């Protein structure tokens, strides 16, 4: 019952915001040059979605996002687990990690373009730098939060280093890592889009930049909404993965109703 009410409130909020926006444009209270009518945005989205060439742009951005996300996550988890287990290595590398993390990622984008060109991999590299540190710090903290009593009991039972990684460290850090994966999705998309802004011949970022260059606010808002939907779909997929991986965690809805 509560879920239906919450869903109704969500739909009412969407209808209220976009309905009020459309009403304000119709009455002249909102300047359509800066905030175009939602109906015009919807028509632009329909025009793009009805054009088969549009899906080539989606495919390119999806490829850049997926590669940056997967590579950044793999490197972040591996580095975080390693430094979480090796305190000495963490102390040695700590100033270098903090220094690199302090560099604004946008500054790195032109460097990647110079190194890797205007193709796919310059966008992937930028996405990797955005995803890596989010996953890295969460994985490292998750490993360090392992209960020492559990570790001691596992060692008493004869668990080796690989057994500890598989049965103790990774399950303990799973919640930390999966929470960072949800945040990293947006960063991976941002990396791909910024790279396409700087130089590309295709992609959703290219479409938005082209619309912005023509002072076409309708195209800019349409691209933003499509990107938001794009991230929501990936987030829903992560929900499925999270529920399958962390089977021991109680369901949030069950906890709320109990």
PDB file of C-alpha atoms in Angstrom:
ATOM      1  CA  UNK A   1       0.000   0.000   0.000  1.00  0.00           C
ATOM      2  CA  UNK A   2       2.762   2.422   0.962  1.00  0.00           C
ATOM      3  CA  UNK A   3       4.630   1.590  -2.256  1.00  0.00           C
ATOM      4  CA  UNK A   4       1.589   2.550  -4.355  1.00  0.00           C
ATOM      5  CA  UNK A   5       1.180   5.813  -2.486  1.00  0.00           C
ATOM      6  CA  UNK A   6       4.868   6.628  -2.906  1.00  0.00           C
ATOM      7  CA  UNK A   7       4.648   5.853  -6.628  1.00  0.00           C
ATOM      8  CA  UNK A   8       1.597   8.094  -6.944  1.00  0.00           C
ATOM      9  CA  UNK A   9       3.443  10.931  -5.184  1.00  0.00           C
ATOM     10  CA  UNK A  10       6.400  10.501  -7.559  1.00  0.00           C
ATOM     11  CA  UNK A  11       4.140  10.650 -10.626  1.00  0.00           C
ATOM     12  CA  UNK A  12       2.297  13.654  -9.185  1.00  0.00           C
ATOM     13  CA  UNK A  13       5.612  15.480  -8.653  1.00  0.00           C
ATOM     14  CA  UNK A  14       6.693  14.831 -12.248  1.00  0.00           C
ATOM     15  CA  UNK A  15       3.323  15.944 -13.626  1.00  0.00           C
ATOM     16  CA  UNK A  16       3.297  18.990 -11.360  1.00  0.00           C
ATOM     17  CA  UNK A  17       6.808  20.150 -12.265  1.00  0.00           C
ATOM     18  CA  UNK A  18       6.545  19.621 -16.024  1.00  0.00           C
ATOM     19  CA  UNK A  19       2.907  20.705 -16.144  1.00  0.00           C
ATOM     20  CA  UNK A  20       3.715  23.920 -14.301  1.00  0.00           C
ATOM     21  CA  UNK A  21       6.729  24.459 -16.564  1.00  0.00           C
ATOM     22  CA  UNK A  22       4.585  24.038 -19.685  1.00  0.00           C
ATOM     23  CA  UNK A  23       1.897  26.280 -18.221  1.00  0.00           C
ATOM     24  CA  UNK A  24       4.454  28.989 -17.433  1.00  0.00           C
ATOM     25  CA  UNK A  25       5.862  28.925 -20.986  1.00  0.00           C
ATOM     26  CA  UNK A  26       2.364  29.036 -22.494  1.00  0.00           C
ATOM     27  CA  UNK A  27       1.401  32.092 -20.435  1.00  0.00           C
ATOM     28  CA  UNK A  28       4.719  33.818 -21.148  1.00  0.00           C
ATOM     29  CA  UNK A  29       5.952  33.686 -17.567  1.00  0.00           C
ATOM     30  CA  UNK A  30       8.974  31.561 -18.573  1.00  0.00           C
ATOM     31  CA  UNK A  31      11.289  32.565 -21.405  1.00  0.00           C
ATOM     32  CA  UNK A  32      11.381  29.595 -23.860  1.00  0.00           C
ATOM     33  CA  UNK A  33      14.820  30.677 -25.097  1.00  0.00           C
ATOM     34  CA  UNK A  34      16.325  29.658 -21.753  1.00  0.00           C
ATOM     35  CA  UNK A  35      13.711  27.142 -20.604  1.00  0.00           C
ATOM     36  CA  UNK A  36      11.958  25.648 -23.642  1.00  0.00           C
ATOM     37  CA  UNK A  37       8.547  24.061 -23.290  1.00  0.00           C
ATOM     38  CA  UNK A  38       8.533  20.406 -22.192  1.00  0.00           C
ATOM     39  CA  UNK A  39       6.379  19.556 -25.221  1.00  0.00           C
ATOM     40  CA  UNK A  40       9.094  20.938 -27.535  1.00  0.00           C
ATOM     41  CA  UNK A  41      11.711  18.925 -25.659  1.00  0.00           C
ATOM     42  CA  UNK A  42       9.567  15.826 -26.014  1.00  0.00           C
ATOM     43  CA  UNK A  43       9.213  16.418 -29.767  1.00  0.00           C
ATOM     44  CA  UNK A  44      12.995  16.759 -30.090  1.00  0.00           C
ATOM     45  CA  UNK A  45      13.517  13.523 -28.158  1.00  0.00           C
ATOM     46  CA  UNK A  46      10.974  11.748 -30.369  1.00  0.00           C
ATOM     47  CA  UNK A  47      12.726  13.061 -33.502  1.00  0.00           C
ATOM     48  CA  UNK A  48      16.051  11.718 -32.270  1.00  0.00           C
ATOM     49  CA  UNK A  49      14.651   8.373 -31.165  1.00  0.00           C
ATOM     50  CA  UNK A  50      12.855   7.920 -34.495  1.00  0.00           C
ATOM     51  CA  UNK A  51      16.112   8.474 -36.396  1.00  0.00           C
ATOM     52  CA  UNK A  52      18.223   5.308 -36.687  1.00  0.00           C
ATOM     53  CA  UNK A  53      21.451   7.327 -36.873  1.00  0.00           C
ATOM     54  CA  UNK A  54      20.795   8.572 -33.325  1.00  0.00           C
ATOM     55  CA  UNK A  55      21.478   5.110 -31.936  1.00  0.00           C
ATOM     56  CA  UNK A  56      25.004   5.274 -33.301  1.00  0.00           C
ATOM     57  CA  UNK A  57      25.591   8.250 -30.984  1.00  0.00           C
ATOM     58  CA  UNK A  58      24.088   6.279 -28.086  1.00  0.00           C
ATOM     59  CA  UNK A  59      26.265   3.272 -28.890  1.00  0.00           C
ATOM     60  CA  UNK A  60      29.460   5.360 -28.896  1.00  0.00           C
ATOM     61  CA  UNK A  61      28.674   7.041 -25.578  1.00  0.00           C
ATOM     62  CA  UNK A  62      27.599   3.707 -24.081  1.00  0.00           C
ATOM     63  CA  UNK A  63      30.850   2.061 -25.202  1.00  0.00           C
ATOM     64  CA  UNK A  64      32.977   4.863 -23.737  1.00  0.00           C
ATOM     65  CA  UNK A  65      31.005   4.781 -20.489  1.00  0.00           C
ATOM     66  CA  UNK A  66      31.095   0.989 -20.147  1.00  0.00           C
ATOM     67  CA  UNK A  67      34.832   0.702 -20.853  1.00  0.00           C
ATOM     68  CA  UNK A  68      35.699   3.562 -18.507  1.00  0.00           C
ATOM     69  CA  UNK A  69      33.412   2.134 -15.836  1.00  0.00           C
ATOM     70  CA  UNK A  70      34.714  -1.438 -16.044  1.00  0.00           C
ATOM     71  CA  UNK A  71      38.409  -0.526 -16.287  1.00  0.00           C
ATOM     72  CA  UNK A  72      38.175   2.122 -13.560  1.00  0.00           C
ATOM     73  CA  UNK A  73      36.259  -0.239 -11.270  1.00  0.00           C
ATOM     74  CA  UNK A  74      38.690  -3.129 -11.808  1.00  0.00           C
ATOM     75  CA  UNK A  75      41.734  -0.923 -11.138  1.00  0.00           C
ATOM     76  CA  UNK A  76      40.056   0.770  -8.172  1.00  0.00           C
ATOM     77  CA  UNK A  77      39.026  -2.493  -6.497  1.00  0.00           C
ATOM     78  CA  UNK A  78      42.429  -4.103  -7.100  1.00  0.00           C
ATOM     79  CA  UNK A  79      44.328  -1.048  -5.825  1.00  0.00           C
ATOM     80  CA  UNK A  80      42.003  -0.542  -2.866  1.00  0.00           C
ATOM     81  CA  UNK A  81      42.238  -4.163  -1.723  1.00  0.00           C
ATOM     82  CA  UNK A  82      46.019  -4.157  -2.143  1.00  0.00           C
ATOM     83  CA  UNK A  83      46.609  -0.982  -0.123  1.00  0.00           C
ATOM     84  CA  UNK A  84      43.926  -1.971   2.367  1.00  0.00           C
ATOM     85  CA  UNK A  85      45.910  -5.122   3.131  1.00  0.00           C
ATOM     86  CA  UNK A  86      49.377  -3.550   2.901  1.00  0.00           C
ATOM     87  CA  UNK A  87      49.527  -0.663   5.363  1.00  0.00           C
ATOM     88  CA  UNK A  88      53.184   0.031   4.584  1.00  0.00           C
ATOM     89  CA  UNK A  89      52.562   0.390   0.840  1.00  0.00           C
ATOM     90  CA  UNK A  90      49.602   2.634   1.664  1.00  0.00           C
ATOM     91  CA  UNK A  91      51.811   4.924   3.769  1.00  0.00           C
ATOM     92  CA  UNK A  92      54.444   5.139   1.018  1.00  0.00           C
ATOM     93  CA  UNK A  93      51.976   5.876  -1.769  1.00  0.00           C
ATOM     94  CA  UNK A  94      49.607   8.050   0.266  1.00  0.00           C
ATOM     95  CA  UNK A  95      51.015  11.502  -0.748  1.00  0.00           C
ATOM     96  CA  UNK A  96      51.131  10.505  -4.421  1.00  0.00           C
ATOM     97  CA  UNK A  97      47.555   9.209  -4.376  1.00  0.00           C
ATOM     98  CA  UNK A  98      46.277  12.313  -2.617  1.00  0.00           C
ATOM     99  CA  UNK A  99      48.183  14.565  -5.008  1.00  0.00           C
ATOM    100  CA  UNK A 100      46.810  12.871  -8.103  1.00  0.00           C
ATOM    101  CA  UNK A 101      43.304  12.820  -6.639  1.00  0.00           C
ATOM    102  CA  UNK A 102      43.550  16.585  -6.044  1.00  0.00           C
ATOM    103  CA  UNK A 103      44.035  17.275  -9.766  1.00  0.00           C
ATOM    104  CA  UNK A 104      40.763  18.420 -11.410  1.00  0.00           C
ATOM    105  CA  UNK A 105      39.830  15.735 -13.935  1.00  0.00           C
ATOM    106  CA  UNK A 106      38.795  18.329 -16.521  1.00  0.00           C
ATOM    107  CA  UNK A 107      42.426  19.490 -16.685  1.00  0.00           C
ATOM    108  CA  UNK A 108      43.462  15.964 -17.672  1.00  0.00           C
ATOM    109  CA  UNK A 109      41.048  15.792 -20.596  1.00  0.00           C
ATOM    110  CA  UNK A 110      43.188  17.842 -23.052  1.00  0.00           C
ATOM    111  CA  UNK A 111      46.244  15.790 -22.067  1.00  0.00           C
ATOM    112  CA  UNK A 112      44.438  12.556 -22.877  1.00  0.00           C
ATOM    113  CA  UNK A 113      43.381  14.024 -26.219  1.00  0.00           C
ATOM    114  CA  UNK A 114      47.028  14.839 -26.984  1.00  0.00           C
ATOM    115  CA  UNK A 115      48.199  11.386 -25.932  1.00  0.00           C
ATOM    116  CA  UNK A 116      45.377   9.235 -27.299  1.00  0.00           C
ATOM    117  CA  UNK A 117      43.826  11.395 -30.015  1.00  0.00           C
ATOM    118  CA  UNK A 118      40.194  12.321 -30.582  1.00  0.00           C
ATOM    119  CA  UNK A 119      39.005   8.737 -30.744  1.00  0.00           C
ATOM    120  CA  UNK A 120      37.427   6.408 -28.233  1.00  0.00           C
ATOM    121  CA  UNK A 121      40.297   5.912 -25.794  1.00  0.00           C
ATOM    122  CA  UNK A 122      40.774   9.537 -24.755  1.00  0.00           C
ATOM    123  CA  UNK A 123      37.182   9.526 -23.457  1.00  0.00           C
ATOM    124  CA  UNK A 124      37.679   6.144 -21.808  1.00  0.00           C
ATOM    125  CA  UNK A 125      40.836   7.357 -20.052  1.00  0.00           C
ATOM    126  CA  UNK A 126      39.038  10.362 -18.611  1.00  0.00           C
ATOM    127  CA  UNK A 127      36.151   8.175 -17.419  1.00  0.00           C
ATOM    128  CA  UNK A 128      38.658   5.799 -15.788  1.00  0.00           C
ATOM    129  CA  UNK A 129      40.237   8.612 -13.755  1.00  0.00           C
ATOM    130  CA  UNK A 130      36.808   9.663 -12.499  1.00  0.00           C
ATOM    131  CA  UNK A 131      35.680   6.162 -11.584  1.00  0.00           C
ATOM    132  CA  UNK A 132      38.965   4.878 -10.151  1.00  0.00           C
ATOM    133  CA  UNK A 133      39.266   6.951  -6.983  1.00  0.00           C
ATOM    134  CA  UNK A 134      35.638   6.524  -5.928  1.00  0.00           C
ATOM    135  CA  UNK A 135      35.970   2.744  -6.092  1.00  0.00           C
ATOM    136  CA  UNK A 136      39.528   2.751  -4.766  1.00  0.00           C
ATOM    137  CA  UNK A 137      38.835   4.573  -1.496  1.00  0.00           C
ATOM    138  CA  UNK A 138      35.680   2.558  -0.796  1.00  0.00           C
ATOM    139  CA  UNK A 139      37.403  -0.773  -1.461  1.00  0.00           C
ATOM    140  CA  UNK A 140      40.350   0.174   0.751  1.00  0.00           C
ATOM    141  CA  UNK A 141      38.114   1.305   3.593  1.00  0.00           C
ATOM    142  CA  UNK A 142      35.923  -1.777   3.262  1.00  0.00           C
ATOM    143  CA  UNK A 143      38.942  -4.085   3.599  1.00  0.00           C
ATOM    144  CA  UNK A 144      40.197  -2.169   6.627  1.00  0.00           C
ATOM    145  CA  UNK A 145      36.798  -2.428   8.336  1.00  0.00           C
ATOM    146  CA  UNK A 146      36.988  -6.232   8.516  1.00  0.00           C
ATOM    147  CA  UNK A 147      36.316  -7.482  12.045  1.00  0.00           C
ATOM    148  CA  UNK A 148      39.649  -8.677  13.526  1.00  0.00           C
ATOM    149  CA  UNK A 149      37.814 -11.377  15.491  1.00  0.00           C
ATOM    150  CA  UNK A 150      36.485 -12.872  12.260  1.00  0.00           C
ATOM    151  CA  UNK A 151      39.994 -12.772  10.785  1.00  0.00           C
ATOM    152  CA  UNK A 152      41.474 -14.480  13.839  1.00  0.00           C
ATOM    153  CA  UNK A 153      38.823 -17.220  13.770  1.00  0.00           C
ATOM    154  CA  UNK A 154      39.383 -17.801  10.053  1.00  0.00           C
ATOM    155  CA  UNK A 155      43.129 -18.146  10.585  1.00  0.00           C
ATOM    156  CA  UNK A 156      42.560 -20.577  13.446  1.00  0.00           C
ATOM    157  CA  UNK A 157      40.464 -22.699  11.098  1.00  0.00           C
ATOM    158  CA  UNK A 158      43.406 -22.821   8.676  1.00  0.00           C
ATOM    159  CA  UNK A 159      42.346 -20.234   6.112  1.00  0.00           C
ATOM    160  CA  UNK A 160      45.146 -19.130   3.804  1.00  0.00           C
ATOM    161  CA  UNK A 161      45.595 -15.718   2.187  1.00  0.00           C
ATOM    162  CA  UNK A 162      43.443 -16.600  -0.825  1.00  0.00           C
ATOM    163  CA  UNK A 163      40.744 -18.044   1.461  1.00  0.00           C
ATOM    164  CA  UNK A 164      40.746 -14.874   3.530  1.00  0.00           C
ATOM    165  CA  UNK A 165      40.371 -12.747   0.398  1.00  0.00           C
ATOM    166  CA  UNK A 166      37.529 -14.836  -0.922  1.00  0.00           C
ATOM    167  CA  UNK A 167      35.588 -15.577   2.242  1.00  0.00           C
ATOM    168  CA  UNK A 168      36.393 -12.658   4.562  1.00  0.00           C
ATOM    169  CA  UNK A 169      37.779  -9.544   2.897  1.00  0.00           C
ATOM    170  CA  UNK A 170      35.675  -9.402  -0.263  1.00  0.00           C
ATOM    171  CA  UNK A 171      32.330 -10.187   1.467  1.00  0.00           C
ATOM    172  CA  UNK A 172      33.126  -7.564   4.128  1.00  0.00           C
ATOM    173  CA  UNK A 173      34.020  -4.960   1.508  1.00  0.00           C
ATOM    174  CA  UNK A 174      31.140  -5.860  -0.840  1.00  0.00           C
ATOM    175  CA  UNK A 175      28.759  -3.247   0.587  1.00  0.00           C
ATOM    176  CA  UNK A 176      31.410  -0.529   0.317  1.00  0.00           C
ATOM    177  CA  UNK A 177      32.341  -1.487  -3.227  1.00  0.00           C
ATOM    178  CA  UNK A 178      28.773  -1.770  -4.496  1.00  0.00           C
ATOM    179  CA  UNK A 179      27.833   1.588  -2.986  1.00  0.00           C
ATOM    180  CA  UNK A 180      30.756   3.150  -4.858  1.00  0.00           C
ATOM    181  CA  UNK A 181      29.674   1.428  -8.089  1.00  0.00           C
ATOM    182  CA  UNK A 182      26.376   3.291  -7.974  1.00  0.00           C
ATOM    183  CA  UNK A 183      28.144   6.640  -7.631  1.00  0.00           C
ATOM    184  CA  UNK A 184      30.709   5.738 -10.266  1.00  0.00           C
ATOM    185  CA  UNK A 185      28.067   5.296 -12.965  1.00  0.00           C
ATOM    186  CA  UNK A 186      27.452   9.025 -13.071  1.00  0.00           C
ATOM    187  CA  UNK A 187      31.187   9.743 -13.085  1.00  0.00           C
ATOM    188  CA  UNK A 188      31.737   7.376 -16.016  1.00  0.00           C
ATOM    189  CA  UNK A 189      29.029   9.165 -17.998  1.00  0.00           C
ATOM    190  CA  UNK A 190      30.509  12.553 -17.066  1.00  0.00           C
ATOM    191  CA  UNK A 191      33.939  11.456 -18.271  1.00  0.00           C
ATOM    192  CA  UNK A 192      32.581  10.294 -21.622  1.00  0.00           C
ATOM    193  CA  UNK A 193      30.493  13.438 -22.121  1.00  0.00           C
ATOM    194  CA  UNK A 194      33.313  15.847 -21.203  1.00  0.00           C
ATOM    195  CA  UNK A 195      35.616  14.043 -23.614  1.00  0.00           C
ATOM    196  CA  UNK A 196      33.035  14.360 -26.378  1.00  0.00           C
ATOM    197  CA  UNK A 197      32.661  18.047 -25.592  1.00  0.00           C
ATOM    198  CA  UNK A 198      36.367  18.635 -26.135  1.00  0.00           C
ATOM    199  CA  UNK A 199      36.523  16.857 -29.449  1.00  0.00           C
ATOM    200  CA  UNK A 200      34.345  14.229 -31.106  1.00  0.00           C
ATOM    201  CA  UNK A 201      32.346  13.569 -34.234  1.00  0.00           C
ATOM    202  CA  UNK A 202      29.669  11.453 -32.581  1.00  0.00           C
ATOM    203  CA  UNK A 203      28.112  10.690 -29.208  1.00  0.00           C
ATOM    204  CA  UNK A 204      25.478  12.210 -26.957  1.00  0.00           C
ATOM    205  CA  UNK A 205      27.957  14.783 -25.698  1.00  0.00           C
ATOM    206  CA  UNK A 206      28.634  15.755 -29.294  1.00  0.00           C
ATOM    207  CA  UNK A 207      24.890  16.250 -29.904  1.00  0.00           C
ATOM    208  CA  UNK A 208      24.534  18.395 -26.783  1.00  0.00           C
ATOM    209  CA  UNK A 209      27.612  20.462 -27.670  1.00  0.00           C
ATOM    210  CA  UNK A 210      26.281  20.935 -31.205  1.00  0.00           C
ATOM    211  CA  UNK A 211      22.919  22.104 -29.873  1.00  0.00           C
ATOM    212  CA  UNK A 212      24.636  24.446 -27.420  1.00  0.00           C
ATOM    213  CA  UNK A 213      26.755  25.921 -30.208  1.00  0.00           C
ATOM    214  CA  UNK A 214      23.571  26.700 -32.141  1.00  0.00           C
ATOM    215  CA  UNK A 215      21.864  28.208 -29.033  1.00  0.00           C
ATOM    216  CA  UNK A 216      19.339  25.387 -29.267  1.00  0.00           C
ATOM    217  CA  UNK A 217      18.143  24.999 -25.698  1.00  0.00           C
ATOM    218  CA  UNK A 218      15.601  22.376 -26.781  1.00  0.00           C
ATOM    219  CA  UNK A 219      18.375  20.062 -27.961  1.00  0.00           C
ATOM    220  CA  UNK A 220      20.432  20.671 -24.824  1.00  0.00           C
ATOM    221  CA  UNK A 221      17.548  19.801 -22.489  1.00  0.00           C
ATOM    222  CA  UNK A 222      16.573  16.797 -24.628  1.00  0.00           C
ATOM    223  CA  UNK A 223      20.133  15.475 -24.432  1.00  0.00           C
ATOM    224  CA  UNK A 224      20.255  16.017 -20.668  1.00  0.00           C
ATOM    225  CA  UNK A 225      16.992  14.111 -20.134  1.00  0.00           C
ATOM    226  CA  UNK A 226      18.171  11.229 -22.321  1.00  0.00           C
ATOM    227  CA  UNK A 227      21.430  11.083 -20.369  1.00  0.00           C
ATOM    228  CA  UNK A 228      19.500  11.039 -17.085  1.00  0.00           C
ATOM    229  CA  UNK A 229      17.337   8.166 -18.354  1.00  0.00           C
ATOM    230  CA  UNK A 230      20.509   6.438 -19.519  1.00  0.00           C
ATOM    231  CA  UNK A 231      21.993   6.575 -16.003  1.00  0.00           C
ATOM    232  CA  UNK A 232      18.711   5.464 -14.385  1.00  0.00           C
ATOM    233  CA  UNK A 233      18.647   2.321 -16.538  1.00  0.00           C
ATOM    234  CA  UNK A 234      22.216   1.455 -15.494  1.00  0.00           C
ATOM    235  CA  UNK A 235      21.330   2.178 -11.866  1.00  0.00           C
ATOM    236  CA  UNK A 236      18.380  -0.230 -12.083  1.00  0.00           C
ATOM    237  CA  UNK A 237      20.723  -2.897 -13.449  1.00  0.00           C
ATOM    238  CA  UNK A 238      23.063  -2.305 -10.499  1.00  0.00           C
ATOM    239  CA  UNK A 239      20.111  -2.818  -8.137  1.00  0.00           C
ATOM    240  CA  UNK A 240      19.578  -6.274  -9.639  1.00  0.00           C
ATOM    241  CA  UNK A 241      23.276  -7.118  -9.343  1.00  0.00           C
ATOM    242  CA  UNK A 242      23.441  -5.829  -5.778  1.00  0.00           C
ATOM    243  CA  UNK A 243      20.431  -7.885  -4.678  1.00  0.00           C
ATOM    244  CA  UNK A 244      21.974 -11.004  -6.200  1.00  0.00           C
ATOM    245  CA  UNK A 245      25.476 -10.492  -4.826  1.00  0.00           C
ATOM    246  CA  UNK A 246      24.654  -9.386  -1.272  1.00  0.00           C
ATOM    247  CA  UNK A 247      22.058 -12.052  -0.501  1.00  0.00           C
ATOM    248  CA  UNK A 248      22.659 -11.824   3.252  1.00  0.00           C
ATOM    249  CA  UNK A 249      21.574  -8.193   3.486  1.00  0.00           C
ATOM    250  CA  UNK A 250      17.960  -7.713   4.689  1.00  0.00           C
ATOM    251  CA  UNK A 251      15.578  -6.159   2.183  1.00  0.00           C
ATOM    252  CA  UNK A 252      15.057  -2.448   2.878  1.00  0.00           C
ATOM    253  CA  UNK A 253      11.298  -2.663   2.280  1.00  0.00           C
ATOM    254  CA  UNK A 254      10.951  -5.644   4.606  1.00  0.00           C
ATOM    255  CA  UNK A 255      12.911  -3.800   7.290  1.00  0.00           C
ATOM    256  CA  UNK A 256      10.662  -0.761   6.932  1.00  0.00           C
ATOM    257  CA  UNK A 257       7.423  -2.755   7.228  1.00  0.00           C
ATOM    258  CA  UNK A 258       8.599  -4.958  10.111  1.00  0.00           C
TER     259      UNK A 258
END
